[in-house]
Tab-separated table of C-alpha atoms and ligand atoms in Angstrom:
chain	number	residue	atom	x	y	z
I	1	MET	CA	116.698	118.711	138.886
I	2	THR	CA	120.066	118.882	137.187
I	3	GLY	CA	121.048	116.344	134.553
I	4	GLU	CA	123.544	114.838	136.950
I	5	GLU	CA	120.839	114.407	139.612
I	6	VAL	CA	118.500	112.709	137.131
I	7	LYS	CA	121.235	110.344	136.027
I	8	ASN	CA	122.277	109.468	139.569
I	9	LEU	CA	118.722	108.884	140.745
I	10	GLN	CA	117.925	106.762	137.720
I	11	THR	CA	120.999	104.552	137.964
I	12	LYS	CA	120.391	104.139	141.699
I	13	TYR	CA	116.720	103.102	141.496
I	14	VAL	CA	115.832	101.959	137.975
I	15	LEU	CA	116.699	98.538	136.603
I	16	GLN	CA	117.530	99.036	132.939
I	17	SER	CA	116.453	96.500	130.326
I	18	TRP	CA	118.948	94.205	128.579
I	19	ALA	CA	121.947	95.553	130.478
I	20	LYS	CA	124.415	94.768	133.216
I	21	GLN	CA	123.514	97.473	135.707
I	22	LYS	CA	127.042	98.398	136.769
I	23	GLY	CA	128.564	101.373	135.013
I	24	LEU	CA	125.443	102.475	133.137
I	25	ASN	CA	125.646	106.065	131.996
I	26	PRO	CA	122.275	107.186	130.576
I	27	ILE	CA	122.122	110.594	128.904
I	28	PRO	CA	119.599	112.653	130.860
I	29	ILE	CA	117.283	114.274	128.358
I	30	ALA	CA	116.022	117.755	129.125
I	31	LYS	CA	113.901	118.269	125.998
I	32	ALA	CA	113.206	116.748	122.598
I	33	GLU	CA	111.767	118.114	119.369
I	34	GLY	CA	111.399	116.494	115.953
I	35	ILE	CA	114.398	114.243	115.317
I	36	TYR	CA	116.547	115.908	118.003
I	37	MET	CA	117.059	115.574	121.763
I	38	TRP	CA	119.032	117.838	124.120
I	39	ASP	CA	120.704	117.010	127.409
I	40	PHE	CA	120.766	119.348	130.410
I	41	ASP	CA	123.997	120.970	129.173
I	42	GLY	CA	122.439	121.870	125.835
I	43	ASN	CA	124.220	119.169	123.799
I	44	ARG	CA	122.134	118.035	120.846
I	45	TYR	CA	121.663	114.395	119.785
I	46	THR	CA	119.960	113.117	116.650
I	47	ASP	CA	117.511	110.287	117.126
I	48	MET	CA	118.548	107.954	114.291
I	49	SER	CA	116.676	104.958	115.693
I	50	SER	CA	113.308	106.621	116.392
I	51	GLN	CA	114.008	105.591	120.002
I	52	LEU	CA	113.092	101.884	119.840
I	53	VAL	CA	111.902	102.173	116.233
I	54	ASN	CA	108.606	103.460	117.535
I	55	LEU	CA	108.802	107.245	117.480
I	56	ASN	CA	107.895	107.527	113.798
I	57	VAL	CA	106.543	111.079	113.959
I	58	GLY	CA	109.448	112.344	116.043
I	59	HIS	CA	109.245	114.189	119.337
I	60	GLY	CA	106.782	116.916	120.261
I	61	ASN	CA	104.033	116.239	117.730
I	62	LYS	CA	101.463	118.916	118.527
I	63	GLU	CA	98.431	117.114	117.106
I	64	ILE	CA	99.024	114.019	119.204
I	65	ASN	CA	99.751	116.053	122.335
I	66	GLU	CA	96.541	118.037	121.872
I	67	ALA	CA	94.459	114.886	121.307
I	68	ILE	CA	95.739	113.376	124.562
I	69	LYS	CA	95.016	116.594	126.459
I	70	ALA	CA	91.503	116.809	124.989
I	71	GLN	CA	90.769	113.213	126.060
I	72	THR	CA	91.967	113.894	129.620
I	73	GLU	CA	89.260	116.569	129.853
I	74	LYS	CA	86.571	113.926	129.117
I	75	TYR	CA	87.898	110.886	130.992
I	76	CYS	CA	91.267	109.157	131.190
I	77	TYR	CA	90.112	105.609	131.634
I	78	ILE	CA	87.010	103.549	131.087
I	79	SER	CA	87.082	99.754	131.167
I	80	PRO	CA	87.069	97.718	127.934
I	81	ALA	CA	83.421	96.696	128.290
I	82	TYR	CA	82.186	100.314	127.967
I	83	GLY	CA	81.831	102.111	124.683
I	84	SER	CA	84.640	104.622	124.234
I	85	GLU	CA	84.843	106.977	121.283
I	86	PRO	CA	88.626	106.957	120.764
I	87	ARG	CA	88.698	103.152	121.107
I	88	ALA	CA	85.913	102.611	118.584
I	89	VAL	CA	87.228	105.194	116.139
I	90	LEU	CA	90.802	103.932	116.274
I	91	ALA	CA	89.718	100.326	115.677
I	92	LYS	CA	87.808	101.456	112.582
I	93	LYS	CA	90.733	103.525	111.334
I	94	ILE	CA	93.071	100.522	111.688
I	95	VAL	CA	90.689	98.117	109.969
I	96	ASP	CA	90.247	100.664	107.153
I	97	LEU	CA	94.027	100.748	106.614
I	98	MET	CA	94.235	96.935	106.519
I	99	PRO	CA	93.484	94.659	103.546
I	100	ASP	CA	89.830	93.915	102.802
I	101	ASN	CA	89.869	90.526	104.586
I	102	MET	CA	90.467	92.160	107.985
I	103	ALA	CA	87.626	93.030	110.342
I	104	LYS	CA	88.273	93.676	114.034
I	105	VAL	CA	90.887	94.750	116.565
I	106	PHE	CA	91.785	93.519	120.039
I	107	PHE	CA	93.836	96.206	121.789
I	108	THR	CA	96.816	95.473	124.019
I	109	ASN	CA	99.415	97.507	125.923
I	110	GLY	CA	102.300	96.920	123.526
I	111	GLY	CA	103.916	94.541	121.070
I	112	ALA	CA	104.686	91.528	123.261
I	113	ASP	CA	101.147	91.127	124.508
I	114	ALA	CA	99.879	91.765	120.977
I	115	ASN	CA	101.807	88.661	119.937
I	116	GLU	CA	100.712	86.719	123.021
I	117	ASN	CA	97.082	87.398	122.151
I	118	ALA	CA	97.601	86.772	118.441
I	119	ILE	CA	98.818	83.271	119.304
I	120	LYS	CA	95.962	82.659	121.708
I	121	ILE	CA	93.447	83.746	119.089
I	122	ALA	CA	95.030	81.472	116.458
I	123	ARG	CA	94.955	78.534	118.887
I	124	MET	CA	91.343	79.121	119.864
I	125	TYR	CA	90.240	79.583	116.265
I	126	THR	CA	92.048	76.548	114.836
I	127	GLY	CA	91.813	74.273	117.872
I	128	ARG	CA	95.492	73.438	117.252
I	129	ASN	CA	98.513	74.115	119.447
I	130	LYS	CA	101.786	74.335	117.502
I	131	ILE	CA	103.251	77.711	116.647
I	132	PHE	CA	106.030	78.211	114.082
I	133	SER	CA	108.361	81.195	114.268
I	134	ARG	CA	111.864	82.001	113.040
I	135	TYR	CA	115.312	82.016	114.649
I	136	ARG	CA	116.341	85.536	113.702
I	137	SER	CA	113.305	87.130	115.243
I	138	TYR	CA	112.251	89.249	118.188
I	139	HIS	CA	108.593	89.226	119.222
I	140	GLY	CA	108.782	90.625	122.759
I	141	SER	CA	110.093	89.613	126.155
I	142	THR	CA	107.034	88.333	128.038
I	143	PHE	CA	106.888	84.580	128.485
I	144	GLY	CA	104.891	83.660	125.376
I	145	ALA	CA	106.332	86.341	123.091
I	146	GLY	CA	109.790	85.555	124.447
I	147	ASN	CA	109.335	81.913	123.490
I	148	LEU	CA	108.178	82.983	120.070
I	149	THR	CA	111.371	85.003	119.755
I	150	GLY	CA	114.172	83.049	118.105
I	151	GLU	CA	117.293	85.050	118.923
I	152	PRO	CA	119.290	84.839	122.169
I	153	ARG	CA	116.888	87.035	124.139
I	154	ARG	CA	114.796	83.825	124.211
I	155	TYR	CA	117.345	81.851	126.221
I	156	PRO	CA	116.455	83.072	129.756
I	157	LEU	CA	112.921	81.734	129.181
I	158	GLU	CA	114.017	78.226	128.321
I	159	PRO	CA	113.066	75.407	128.493
I	160	GLY	CA	110.485	76.732	126.085
I	161	ILE	CA	106.759	76.259	125.728
I	162	PRO	CA	105.952	72.840	124.207
I	163	GLY	CA	104.727	73.128	120.639
I	164	PHE	CA	106.736	76.250	119.769
I	165	VAL	CA	108.793	75.290	116.712
I	166	LYS	CA	111.554	77.372	115.118
I	167	PHE	CA	112.377	77.509	111.422
I	168	PHE	CA	115.136	79.162	109.394
I	169	ASP	CA	114.919	82.703	108.063
I	170	PRO	CA	115.234	83.619	104.407
I	171	TYR	CA	118.555	85.247	105.247
I	172	VAL	CA	120.035	85.131	101.768
I	173	TYR	CA	123.211	87.085	102.585
I	174	ARG	CA	124.279	84.444	105.130
I	175	GLU	CA	123.113	81.402	103.134
I	176	LYS	CA	125.744	78.923	101.993
I	177	ILE	CA	123.808	78.263	98.790
I	178	ASN	CA	124.346	80.664	95.894
I	179	PHE	CA	120.833	81.223	94.546
I	180	GLU	CA	120.500	82.258	90.927
I	181	SER	CA	117.556	84.549	91.681
I	182	GLU	CA	115.353	85.859	94.475
I	183	LYS	CA	112.666	83.487	93.285
I	184	ALA	CA	115.011	80.517	93.579
I	185	ALA	CA	115.821	81.584	97.138
I	186	ALA	CA	112.148	82.019	97.991
I	187	ASP	CA	111.303	78.585	96.541
I	188	TYR	CA	114.060	76.994	98.603
I	189	TYR	CA	113.008	78.486	101.941
I	190	VAL	CA	109.312	77.908	101.329
I	191	SER	CA	109.858	74.273	100.396
I	192	LYS	CA	112.011	73.687	103.501
I	193	LEU	CA	109.312	75.258	105.667
I	194	ARG	CA	106.641	73.089	104.047
I	195	GLU	CA	108.757	70.004	104.660
I	196	GLN	CA	109.180	70.948	108.323
I	197	ILE	CA	105.454	71.498	108.733
I	198	ILE	CA	104.767	68.060	107.282
I	199	TYR	CA	107.223	66.517	109.776
I	200	GLU	CA	105.523	68.382	112.653
I	201	GLY	CA	102.039	67.331	111.528
I	202	PRO	CA	100.181	70.103	109.674
I	203	ASP	CA	96.945	69.375	111.551
I	204	SER	CA	98.625	70.407	114.783
I	205	VAL	CA	99.966	73.736	113.529
I	206	ALA	CA	97.889	76.759	114.528
I	207	ALA	CA	100.033	79.563	113.169
I	208	ILE	CA	103.173	80.679	111.404
I	209	VAL	CA	104.360	83.899	113.015
I	210	MET	CA	106.806	86.158	111.195
I	211	GLU	CA	108.068	89.680	111.456
I	212	THR	CA	107.008	90.611	107.939
I	213	ILE	CA	110.431	92.182	107.573
I	214	THR	CA	112.715	91.144	110.412
I	215	GLY	CA	113.625	94.292	112.328
I	216	SER	CA	116.049	94.331	115.224
I	217	ASN	CA	117.779	91.198	113.959
I	218	GLY	CA	119.058	93.126	110.971
I	219	VAL	CA	116.316	94.238	108.584
I	220	ILE	CA	116.155	90.900	106.777
I	221	ILE	CA	113.958	91.514	103.759
I	222	PRO	CA	112.343	88.321	102.422
I	223	PRO	CA	113.105	87.478	98.778
I	224	GLU	CA	110.379	88.118	96.213
I	225	GLY	CA	107.775	85.366	96.370
I	226	TYR	CA	108.650	84.155	99.871
I	227	LEU	CA	105.638	85.553	101.715
I	228	LYS	CA	103.305	84.441	98.932
I	229	GLY	CA	104.793	80.971	99.331
I	230	VAL	CA	104.147	81.036	103.081
I	231	ARG	CA	100.602	82.238	102.406
I	232	LYS	CA	100.133	79.233	100.120
I	233	ILE	CA	101.324	76.807	102.800
I	234	CYS	CA	98.934	78.407	105.293
I	235	ASP	CA	96.031	78.066	102.858
I	236	GLU	CA	96.929	74.467	102.051
I	237	PHE	CA	96.931	73.355	105.693
I	238	GLY	CA	94.487	75.783	107.351
I	239	ILE	CA	97.276	77.482	109.297
I	240	MET	CA	96.937	81.118	110.419
I	241	MET	CA	99.463	83.499	108.887
I	242	ILE	CA	100.414	86.005	111.591
I	243	CYS	CA	102.440	89.025	110.519
I	244	ASP	CA	104.181	90.822	113.363
I	245	GLU	CA	104.086	94.426	112.167
I	246	VAL	CA	105.089	95.855	115.537
I	247	MET	CA	108.274	97.387	114.142
I	248	ALA	CA	107.760	97.305	110.363
I	249	GLY	CA	104.179	98.602	110.396
I	250	PHE	CA	102.790	102.126	110.194
I	251	GLY	CA	104.889	103.543	107.402
I	252	ARG	CA	108.380	102.384	108.307
I	253	THR	CA	108.939	100.578	104.987
I	254	GLY	CA	107.302	103.208	102.767
I	255	LYS	CA	103.930	101.401	102.824
I	256	MET	CA	101.476	101.583	105.707
I	257	PHE	CA	102.142	97.900	106.480
I	258	ALA	CA	105.189	95.922	105.421
I	259	PHE	CA	103.155	93.032	103.979
I	260	GLU	CA	101.823	95.442	101.329
I	261	ASN	CA	105.303	95.320	99.764
I	262	PHE	CA	104.743	91.642	99.014
I	263	ASP	CA	101.103	91.583	97.973
I	264	VAL	CA	99.867	89.193	100.665
I	265	LYS	CA	96.980	89.308	103.108
I	266	PRO	CA	97.692	87.842	106.552
I	267	ASP	CA	94.984	86.307	108.759
I	268	ILE	CA	96.202	88.094	111.870
I	269	VAL	CA	98.367	91.203	112.259
I	270	SER	CA	100.019	92.233	115.514
I	271	PHE	CA	100.962	95.895	115.821
I	272	ALA	CA	102.188	98.426	118.414
I	273	LYS	CA	104.979	101.051	118.328
I	274	GLY	CA	104.014	103.297	115.365
I	275	VAL	CA	100.288	103.180	116.085
I	276	THR	CA	100.826	105.858	118.766
I	277	CYS	CA	104.589	106.415	118.404
I	278	GLY	CA	104.851	105.910	122.142
I	279	TYR	CA	103.030	109.130	123.048
I	280	VAL	CA	100.957	106.689	125.090
I	281	GLN	CA	101.778	103.006	124.826
I	282	LEU	CA	99.438	100.819	122.781
I	283	GLY	CA	99.426	97.611	120.779
I	284	GLY	CA	96.871	95.347	119.247
I	285	VAL	CA	95.868	92.418	117.116
I	286	CYS	CA	93.838	92.826	113.960
I	287	VAL	CA	91.955	89.701	112.846
I	288	SER	CA	90.275	88.619	109.639
I	289	GLN	CA	86.520	88.596	109.117
I	290	LYS	CA	86.534	84.787	109.374
I	291	ILE	CA	88.195	84.895	112.774
I	292	ALA	CA	85.955	87.736	113.943
I	293	ASP	CA	82.908	85.682	112.854
I	294	TYR	CA	84.135	82.686	114.836
I	295	PHE	CA	84.138	84.742	118.017
I	296	GLU	CA	80.524	85.769	117.472
I	297	ASP	CA	79.589	82.438	119.043
I	298	HIS	CA	82.759	81.554	120.926
I	299	VAL	CA	84.177	83.339	123.942
I	300	LEU	CA	87.217	85.468	123.171
I	301	SER	CA	89.309	84.310	126.072
I	302	CYS	CA	91.602	87.345	126.105
I	303	GLY	CA	91.582	90.293	128.465
I	304	LEU	CA	93.620	93.195	129.760
I	305	THR	CA	92.623	95.938	132.186
I	306	TYR	CA	94.032	98.505	129.785
I	307	SER	CA	92.764	97.019	126.514
I	308	GLY	CA	91.974	100.045	124.366
I	309	HIS	CA	93.025	102.649	126.922
I	310	PRO	CA	91.222	105.880	125.950
I	311	LEU	CA	94.302	108.106	126.210
I	312	ALA	CA	96.315	105.695	124.084
I	313	CYS	CA	93.526	105.390	121.546
I	314	ALA	CA	93.136	109.176	121.369
I	315	ALA	CA	96.871	109.373	120.678
I	316	GLY	CA	96.481	106.624	118.061
I	317	CYS	CA	93.667	108.426	116.244
I	318	ALA	CA	95.697	111.645	116.094
I	319	CYS	CA	98.793	109.743	115.040
I	320	LEU	CA	97.088	107.988	112.121
I	321	ASP	CA	95.514	111.296	111.068
I	322	TYR	CA	98.955	112.885	111.158
I	323	TYR	CA	100.458	110.172	108.939
I	324	GLU	CA	97.844	111.054	106.375
I	325	SER	CA	97.870	114.849	106.643
I	326	ALA	CA	101.684	115.004	106.664
I	327	ASN	CA	101.835	112.640	103.680
I	328	ILE	CA	104.271	110.574	105.679
I	329	LEU	CA	104.642	107.727	103.177
I	330	GLU	CA	105.835	110.152	100.531
I	331	ASN	CA	108.510	111.447	102.890
I	332	VAL	CA	109.579	107.914	103.844
I	333	ASN	CA	110.077	107.067	100.183
I	334	LYS	CA	111.927	110.306	99.397
I	335	SER	CA	114.247	110.276	102.397
I	336	GLY	CA	114.490	106.493	102.224
I	337	LYS	CA	115.865	106.758	98.688
I	338	VAL	CA	118.677	108.991	99.932
I	339	LEU	CA	119.310	106.627	102.841
I	340	GLY	CA	119.531	103.651	100.464
I	341	GLU	CA	121.929	105.462	98.106
I	342	THR	CA	124.114	106.520	101.008
I	343	LEU	CA	124.220	102.989	102.370
I	344	GLU	CA	125.284	101.624	98.984
I	345	GLU	CA	128.117	104.186	98.891
I	346	LEU	CA	129.218	103.147	102.366
I	347	LYS	CA	129.248	99.524	101.273
I	348	LYS	CA	131.419	100.345	98.266
I	349	LYS	CA	133.826	102.394	100.326
I	350	HIS	CA	134.252	100.407	103.548
I	351	PRO	CA	135.663	96.861	103.610
I	352	CYS	CA	134.084	96.353	107.050
I	353	VAL	CA	130.600	96.585	105.540
I	354	GLY	CA	129.492	93.130	104.436
I	355	ASP	CA	125.956	94.003	103.524
I	356	VAL	CA	123.491	96.869	103.711
I	357	ARG	CA	119.762	96.210	103.729
I	358	TYR	CA	117.126	98.896	103.494
I	359	ILE	CA	113.531	99.560	102.617
I	360	GLY	CA	111.884	102.911	103.303
I	361	LEU	CA	113.516	104.235	106.469
I	362	PHE	CA	114.238	100.766	107.819
I	363	SER	CA	117.881	99.799	107.431
I	364	ALA	CA	120.826	97.855	108.807
I	365	ILE	CA	124.557	97.844	108.180
I	366	GLU	CA	126.057	94.392	108.633
I	367	LEU	CA	129.705	94.539	109.746
I	368	VAL	CA	132.214	91.813	108.930
I	369	LYS	CA	135.882	91.070	109.570
I	370	ASP	CA	136.312	89.938	106.010
I	371	ARG	CA	134.055	90.513	103.049
I	372	GLU	CA	135.067	87.315	101.291
I	373	THR	CA	134.451	84.950	104.197
I	374	LYS	CA	131.620	87.142	105.569
I	375	GLU	CA	132.921	86.414	109.069
I	376	PRO	CA	130.770	88.634	111.328
I	377	LEU	CA	132.552	91.402	113.240
I	378	VAL	CA	131.291	89.738	116.443
I	379	SER	CA	130.209	86.114	116.882
I	380	TYR	CA	126.520	85.248	117.126
I	381	GLY	CA	125.162	86.019	120.585
I	382	LYS	CA	128.580	87.115	121.896
I	383	ASP	CA	130.501	90.348	122.059
I	384	PRO	CA	132.664	89.967	125.184
I	385	GLU	CA	134.972	92.820	124.234
I	386	GLY	CA	132.066	95.168	123.630
I	387	ILE	CA	133.151	95.889	120.052
I	388	MET	CA	129.687	96.825	118.825
I	389	GLY	CA	129.131	98.914	121.945
I	390	SER	CA	132.291	100.858	121.211
I	391	ILE	CA	131.132	101.552	117.636
I	392	ILE	CA	127.758	102.768	118.887
I	393	GLY	CA	129.683	104.868	121.445
I	394	LYS	CA	131.672	106.531	118.648
I	395	LEU	CA	128.466	107.383	116.808
I	396	LYS	CA	127.010	108.723	120.051
I	397	ALA	CA	130.056	110.956	120.530
I	398	LYS	CA	129.132	112.542	117.194
I	399	GLY	CA	125.526	112.959	118.321
I	400	PHE	CA	124.235	110.064	116.168
I	401	MET	CA	122.001	107.997	118.435
I	402	THR	CA	121.135	104.447	117.475
I	403	TYR	CA	121.701	100.889	118.638
I	404	SER	CA	123.244	97.691	117.393
I	405	HIS	CA	122.212	94.072	117.386
I	406	GLU	CA	124.720	91.274	116.827
I	407	ASN	CA	127.080	92.613	114.119
I	408	MET	CA	124.525	95.078	112.802
I	409	ILE	CA	124.025	98.827	113.174
I	410	LEU	CA	120.368	99.769	112.899
I	411	VAL	CA	119.553	103.034	111.102
I	412	THR	CA	115.846	103.741	111.438
I	413	PRO	CA	115.259	107.489	111.810
I	414	PRO	CA	111.888	109.123	112.437
I	415	LEU	CA	109.732	109.110	109.317
I	416	ILE	CA	109.729	112.924	109.286
I	417	ILE	CA	113.475	113.155	108.597
I	418	THR	CA	114.389	115.241	105.549
I	419	GLU	CA	116.753	114.194	102.754
I	420	GLU	CA	119.215	116.854	103.923
I	421	GLN	CA	119.179	115.542	107.470
I	422	VAL	CA	119.778	111.982	106.226
I	423	ARG	CA	122.861	113.141	104.265
I	424	GLU	CA	124.192	115.137	107.190
I	425	GLU	CA	123.786	112.295	109.682
I	426	MET	CA	125.128	109.541	107.445
I	427	GLU	CA	128.418	111.448	107.115
I	428	LYS	CA	128.939	110.622	110.778
I	429	VAL	CA	128.488	106.912	110.014
I	430	ASP	CA	131.012	107.216	107.191
I	431	GLU	CA	133.576	108.661	109.624
I	432	VAL	CA	133.016	105.946	112.223
I	433	LEU	CA	133.246	103.185	109.601
I	434	ASN	CA	136.775	104.453	108.785
I	435	ASP	CA	137.691	103.468	112.346
I	436	VAL	CA	136.065	100.058	111.936
I	437	ASP	CA	138.046	99.481	108.730
I	438	ALA	CA	141.198	100.266	110.712
I	439	MET	CA	140.056	97.912	113.472
I	440	ILE	CA	139.873	94.973	111.019
I	441	GLY	CA	143.168	96.052	109.427
I	442	LYS	CA	141.732	97.020	106.020
H	501	PLP	N1	107.611	92.507	117.839
H	501	PLP	C1	108.603	93.168	117.236
H	501	PLP	C2	108.872	92.914	115.787
H	501	PLP	C3	109.383	94.079	117.942
H	501	PLP	O1	110.384	94.713	117.333
H	501	PLP	C4	109.094	94.307	119.315
H	501	PLP	C5	109.902	95.265	120.098
H	501	PLP	O2	110.920	95.725	119.701
H	501	PLP	C6	108.050	93.585	119.904
H	501	PLP	C7	107.323	92.702	119.139
H	501	PLP	C8	107.727	93.778	121.358
H	501	PLP	O3	107.088	94.972	121.560
H	501	PLP	P1	107.018	95.613	123.033
H	501	PLP	O4	108.398	95.991	123.418
H	501	PLP	O5	106.084	96.771	122.855
H	501	PLP	O6	106.451	94.570	123.926
């Protein structure tokens, strides 16, 4: 097929997520390798978002491709109740990467159902029903995960599930209070959360669910001490601490899991994306030894036809092996340092940049109309003039492919990106930010 034919067929028959369908203009991709993609006319695009922040190892990873092929020669599918080598091996590999309190894995198809099952497990284990999660969060778009989500992608699912309670994020940049230190900020948010839990009745709260580092809502990095404070609340009241590592996990932040940056051990971890980098879709829930023990004598009332799909698990095993053999964390820290430095320069130079937040290769540029007032470039949940879309379009015209959320540009390249490639690509952002400065009249 030609690129034009692919595009026409797709727009005619495929409903695209999170979009008005009229006027869509997807780039037909003919091939992809490493951090680059090419259309049918040979134009090259750089993947600066790792697709949906999942393609950590980039395109065309030979080891993962070979592992999938090898598994197809044995069998492609066997139901969850049978023993399957890739399933068993991958579960062990994941548990081995986790802190020492973690014991077993329940596999899912992706991130949303990982969160759905994480909540179910917490409810069954605690015998409680309330679930706390934050406003600036995205946990998936299925009914339960969509209710867990705090940002506007939750609205179509409302009225929400009873017992799902939202709390405020430790979003220090947008806080009206001027904290004297990160610790002071952490203390404030933790004490407000504790107060809210008391009002809700701690004995009814099954879990606090958090993206360890908020991803699509703007890489909101919790202040030092915050997660330890949440851990303390969970311990005090017997609440399960669930870290959603779907986006932040598997090396993105320079550690294998984001919670390692904060020296805490969750009770439950949901994961997806980077476990297979999308070569075959997979997600899962890792639970602590205590929770695993509970289900020795209680039925685990969770199930999916494709739980632990052999092809996905074979891809997962090869993917985790690749992270290790390619020394991926070292590269994330090296290239991430350059990314961080570049972002700081952009912040100094461009009045439209209110804040930059980054850790490893996980970063966001927060755009404002005015640095003093911090007025966002677009209002929360609204961008009727398509301002952010036009900025992303300008980056796309330069071959820099990423996406925006609210007034934020996400920059989350594949973890294999080199320092040189980071420098080269970020020059394109610099050029586009000149236009945004002009747009706000600065
Ligand atoms: N949790 C987080 C933090 C995510 O970023 C996402 C997707 O972006 C999900 C859950 C949902 O994952 P999936 O799209 O695989 O259902």
